Amino acid sequence: MGQLISRGGGVSGPIITLNAVGDKVFFSDKLRGCETCESMDLSDFVGKTTVEKVAVTYGPTGSIKWQVQDAATGETMLEYSATGNMGSKTSMKFGTYRAYVAGLDRATAYVGDYSASPR
């Protein structure tokens, strides 16, 4: 799970998030007023190794394309794209963000192969 998070440019906090809540995995976009932009069943997500591909242009006229792919098949499982304000002093944040709930199974997350390039 992850966040596009801003610390400036009139925007503070998460802009776009990839969440797993209840029985759904979904994107939320705070700036465009979309609570559940694109979603899929959590049962189709659990137990798979995924690759997230994120292309972001930061700033007030920015854009994002965020894909979640099945690492074994290359199939795109979930995707979200948007244009407009992506904040400034913005970064990507990845990990497992879990509130403590009795009986939860373990969760494992890996981050690697990160690259950034100017446009």
PDB file of C-alpha atoms in Angstrom:
ATOM      1  CA  MET A   1       0.000   0.000   0.000  1.00  0.00           C
ATOM      2  CA  GLY A   2       1.214   3.501  -0.543  1.00  0.00           C
ATOM      3  CA  GLN A   3       0.673   7.231  -0.612  1.00  0.00           C
ATOM      4  CA  LEU A   4       1.542  10.210  -2.750  1.00  0.00           C
ATOM      5  CA  ILE A   5       2.064  12.652   0.117  1.00  0.00           C
ATOM      6  CA  SER A   6       2.660  16.422  -0.043  1.00  0.00           C
ATOM      7  CA  ARG A   7       4.246  18.735   2.472  1.00  0.00           C
ATOM      8  CA  GLY A   8       3.763  22.028   0.617  1.00  0.00           C
ATOM      9  CA  GLY A   9       2.227  23.963  -2.247  1.00  0.00           C
ATOM     10  CA  GLY A  10      -1.075  24.557  -0.449  1.00  0.00           C
ATOM     11  CA  VAL A  11      -1.553  20.817   0.009  1.00  0.00           C
ATOM     12  CA  SER A  12      -0.573  18.958   3.164  1.00  0.00           C
ATOM     13  CA  GLY A  13      -0.867  15.225   3.736  1.00  0.00           C
ATOM     14  CA  PRO A  14      -1.852  12.314   1.522  1.00  0.00           C
ATOM     15  CA  ILE A  15      -3.036  13.266  -1.966  1.00  0.00           C
ATOM     16  CA  ILE A  16      -3.575   9.822  -3.487  1.00  0.00           C
ATOM     17  CA  THR A  17      -3.537   6.583  -1.502  1.00  0.00           C
ATOM     18  CA  LEU A  18      -3.715   2.878  -2.269  1.00  0.00           C
ATOM     19  CA  ASN A  19      -5.628   1.236   0.583  1.00  0.00           C
ATOM     20  CA  ALA A  20      -6.873  -2.156   1.738  1.00  0.00           C
ATOM     21  CA  VAL A  21      -9.945  -1.702   3.924  1.00  0.00           C
ATOM     22  CA  GLY A  22     -12.613  -4.283   4.621  1.00  0.00           C
ATOM     23  CA  ASP A  23     -12.933  -6.521   1.572  1.00  0.00           C
ATOM     24  CA  LYS A  24     -11.606  -4.012  -1.003  1.00  0.00           C
ATOM     25  CA  VAL A  25      -8.298  -2.649  -2.305  1.00  0.00           C
ATOM     26  CA  PHE A  26      -8.783   0.839  -3.718  1.00  0.00           C
ATOM     27  CA  PHE A  27      -7.311   4.190  -4.701  1.00  0.00           C
ATOM     28  CA  SER A  28      -8.494   7.391  -2.993  1.00  0.00           C
ATOM     29  CA  ASP A  29      -7.770  10.876  -4.348  1.00  0.00           C
ATOM     30  CA  LYS A  30      -8.238  13.659  -1.798  1.00  0.00           C
ATOM     31  CA  LEU A  31      -7.779  16.562  -4.237  1.00  0.00           C
ATOM     32  CA  ARG A  32     -10.239  15.283  -6.813  1.00  0.00           C
ATOM     33  CA  GLY A  33     -12.837  14.236  -4.195  1.00  0.00           C
ATOM     34  CA  CYS A  34     -12.731  10.550  -5.006  1.00  0.00           C
ATOM     35  CA  GLU A  35     -12.983   8.260  -1.959  1.00  0.00           C
ATOM     36  CA  THR A  36     -13.007   4.976  -3.893  1.00  0.00           C
ATOM     37  CA  CYS A  37     -11.687   5.848  -7.353  1.00  0.00           C
ATOM     38  CA  GLU A  38     -10.804   2.384  -8.657  1.00  0.00           C
ATOM     39  CA  SER A  39     -11.209  -0.801  -6.636  1.00  0.00           C
ATOM     40  CA  MET A  40     -10.923  -4.581  -6.632  1.00  0.00           C
ATOM     41  CA  ASP A  41     -11.801  -7.380  -4.237  1.00  0.00           C
ATOM     42  CA  LEU A  42      -9.208  -7.932  -1.536  1.00  0.00           C
ATOM     43  CA  SER A  43      -9.530 -11.697  -2.072  1.00  0.00           C
ATOM     44  CA  ASP A  44      -8.122 -11.242  -5.620  1.00  0.00           C
ATOM     45  CA  PHE A  45      -5.129  -9.341  -4.173  1.00  0.00           C
ATOM     46  CA  VAL A  46      -4.136 -11.377  -1.104  1.00  0.00           C
ATOM     47  CA  GLY A  47      -1.355 -13.926  -1.547  1.00  0.00           C
ATOM     48  CA  LYS A  48       0.060 -12.357  -4.718  1.00  0.00           C
ATOM     49  CA  THR A  49       3.348 -10.623  -5.240  1.00  0.00           C
ATOM     50  CA  THR A  50       2.610  -7.291  -6.865  1.00  0.00           C
ATOM     51  CA  VAL A  51       4.668  -4.699  -8.719  1.00  0.00           C
ATOM     52  CA  GLU A  52       3.626  -1.074  -8.483  1.00  0.00           C
ATOM     53  CA  LYS A  53       4.590   1.248 -11.321  1.00  0.00           C
ATOM     54  CA  VAL A  54       4.114   4.914 -10.532  1.00  0.00           C
ATOM     55  CA  ALA A  55       4.861   7.811 -12.894  1.00  0.00           C
ATOM     56  CA  VAL A  56       4.388  11.246 -11.311  1.00  0.00           C
ATOM     57  CA  THR A  57       4.887  14.792 -12.513  1.00  0.00           C
ATOM     58  CA  TYR A  58       4.772  16.971  -9.407  1.00  0.00           C
ATOM     59  CA  GLY A  59       3.373  20.490  -9.058  1.00  0.00           C
ATOM     60  CA  PRO A  60       0.128  22.369  -9.719  1.00  0.00           C
ATOM     61  CA  THR A  61      -0.206  21.056 -13.294  1.00  0.00           C
ATOM     62  CA  GLY A  62       1.043  17.559 -12.563  1.00  0.00           C
ATOM     63  CA  SER A  63      -0.103  14.061 -13.368  1.00  0.00           C
ATOM     64  CA  ILE A  64       0.055  10.526 -12.044  1.00  0.00           C
ATOM     65  CA  LYS A  65      -0.327   7.037 -13.461  1.00  0.00           C
ATOM     66  CA  TRP A  66      -0.232   4.304 -10.807  1.00  0.00           C
ATOM     67  CA  GLN A  67      -0.463   0.661 -11.830  1.00  0.00           C
ATOM     68  CA  VAL A  68      -0.546  -2.440  -9.650  1.00  0.00           C
ATOM     69  CA  GLN A  69       0.509  -5.537 -11.586  1.00  0.00           C
ATOM     70  CA  ASP A  70       0.596  -9.239 -10.747  1.00  0.00           C
ATOM     71  CA  ALA A  71       4.330 -10.028 -10.673  1.00  0.00           C
ATOM     72  CA  ALA A  72       3.785 -13.592 -11.929  1.00  0.00           C
ATOM     73  CA  THR A  73       1.656 -12.733 -14.965  1.00  0.00           C
ATOM     74  CA  GLY A  74       2.350  -9.044 -15.654  1.00  0.00           C
ATOM     75  CA  GLU A  75      -1.425  -8.473 -15.678  1.00  0.00           C
ATOM     76  CA  THR A  76      -2.575  -5.034 -14.513  1.00  0.00           C
ATOM     77  CA  MET A  77      -4.792  -5.646 -11.496  1.00  0.00           C
ATOM     78  CA  LEU A  78      -5.630  -2.050 -10.615  1.00  0.00           C
ATOM     79  CA  GLU A  79      -4.793   1.315 -12.178  1.00  0.00           C
ATOM     80  CA  TYR A  80      -5.452   4.991 -11.460  1.00  0.00           C
ATOM     81  CA  SER A  81      -4.553   8.084 -13.497  1.00  0.00           C
ATOM     82  CA  ALA A  82      -5.201  11.762 -12.792  1.00  0.00           C
ATOM     83  CA  THR A  83      -4.043  15.219 -13.847  1.00  0.00           C
ATOM     84  CA  GLY A  84      -3.898  18.461 -11.897  1.00  0.00           C
ATOM     85  CA  ASN A  85      -2.325  19.469  -8.598  1.00  0.00           C
ATOM     86  CA  MET A  86       0.080  16.851  -7.234  1.00  0.00           C
ATOM     87  CA  GLY A  87       1.443  19.181  -4.560  1.00  0.00           C
ATOM     88  CA  SER A  88       4.992  20.343  -4.029  1.00  0.00           C
ATOM     89  CA  LYS A  89       7.558  18.916  -1.667  1.00  0.00           C
ATOM     90  CA  THR A  90       5.793  15.680  -2.595  1.00  0.00           C
ATOM     91  CA  SER A  91       7.053  12.120  -2.265  1.00  0.00           C
ATOM     92  CA  MET A  92       5.913   8.521  -2.505  1.00  0.00           C
ATOM     93  CA  LYS A  93       5.536   6.494   0.681  1.00  0.00           C
ATOM     94  CA  PHE A  94       5.160   2.693   0.664  1.00  0.00           C
ATOM     95  CA  GLY A  95       4.590   0.090   3.338  1.00  0.00           C
ATOM     96  CA  THR A  96       1.981  -1.772   5.291  1.00  0.00           C
ATOM     97  CA  TYR A  97      -0.120   0.585   7.359  1.00  0.00           C
ATOM     98  CA  ARG A  98      -2.156  -1.566   9.709  1.00  0.00           C
ATOM     99  CA  ALA A  99      -4.219  -0.655  12.725  1.00  0.00           C
ATOM    100  CA  TYR A 100      -3.983  -3.338  15.388  1.00  0.00           C
ATOM    101  CA  VAL A 101      -6.873  -5.745  15.142  1.00  0.00           C
ATOM    102  CA  ALA A 102      -6.913  -9.016  17.077  1.00  0.00           C
ATOM    103  CA  GLY A 103      -6.364 -12.059  14.876  1.00  0.00           C
ATOM    104  CA  LEU A 104      -4.724 -10.333  11.891  1.00  0.00           C
ATOM    105  CA  ASP A 105      -2.292 -12.459   9.906  1.00  0.00           C
ATOM    106  CA  ARG A 106       1.249 -11.293   9.175  1.00  0.00           C
ATOM    107  CA  ALA A 107       1.905  -8.882   6.333  1.00  0.00           C
ATOM    108  CA  THR A 108       5.150  -8.532   4.407  1.00  0.00           C
ATOM    109  CA  ALA A 109       6.165  -5.665   2.127  1.00  0.00           C
ATOM    110  CA  TYR A 110       9.298  -5.069   0.052  1.00  0.00           C
ATOM    111  CA  VAL A 111      10.400  -1.923  -1.740  1.00  0.00           C
ATOM    112  CA  GLY A 112      13.044  -1.947  -4.419  1.00  0.00           C
ATOM    113  CA  ASP A 113      14.082  -0.907  -7.898  1.00  0.00           C
ATOM    114  CA  TYR A 114      13.135   2.719  -7.337  1.00  0.00           C
ATOM    115  CA  SER A 115      14.176   5.277  -9.901  1.00  0.00           C
ATOM    116  CA  ALA A 116      13.388   8.932 -10.527  1.00  0.00           C
ATOM    117  CA  SER A 117      14.131  11.084 -13.532  1.00  0.00           C
ATOM    118  CA  PRO A 118      13.406  14.666 -14.534  1.00  0.00           C
ATOM    119  CA  ARG A 119      11.145  15.348 -17.492  1.00  0.00           C
TER     120      ARG A 119
END
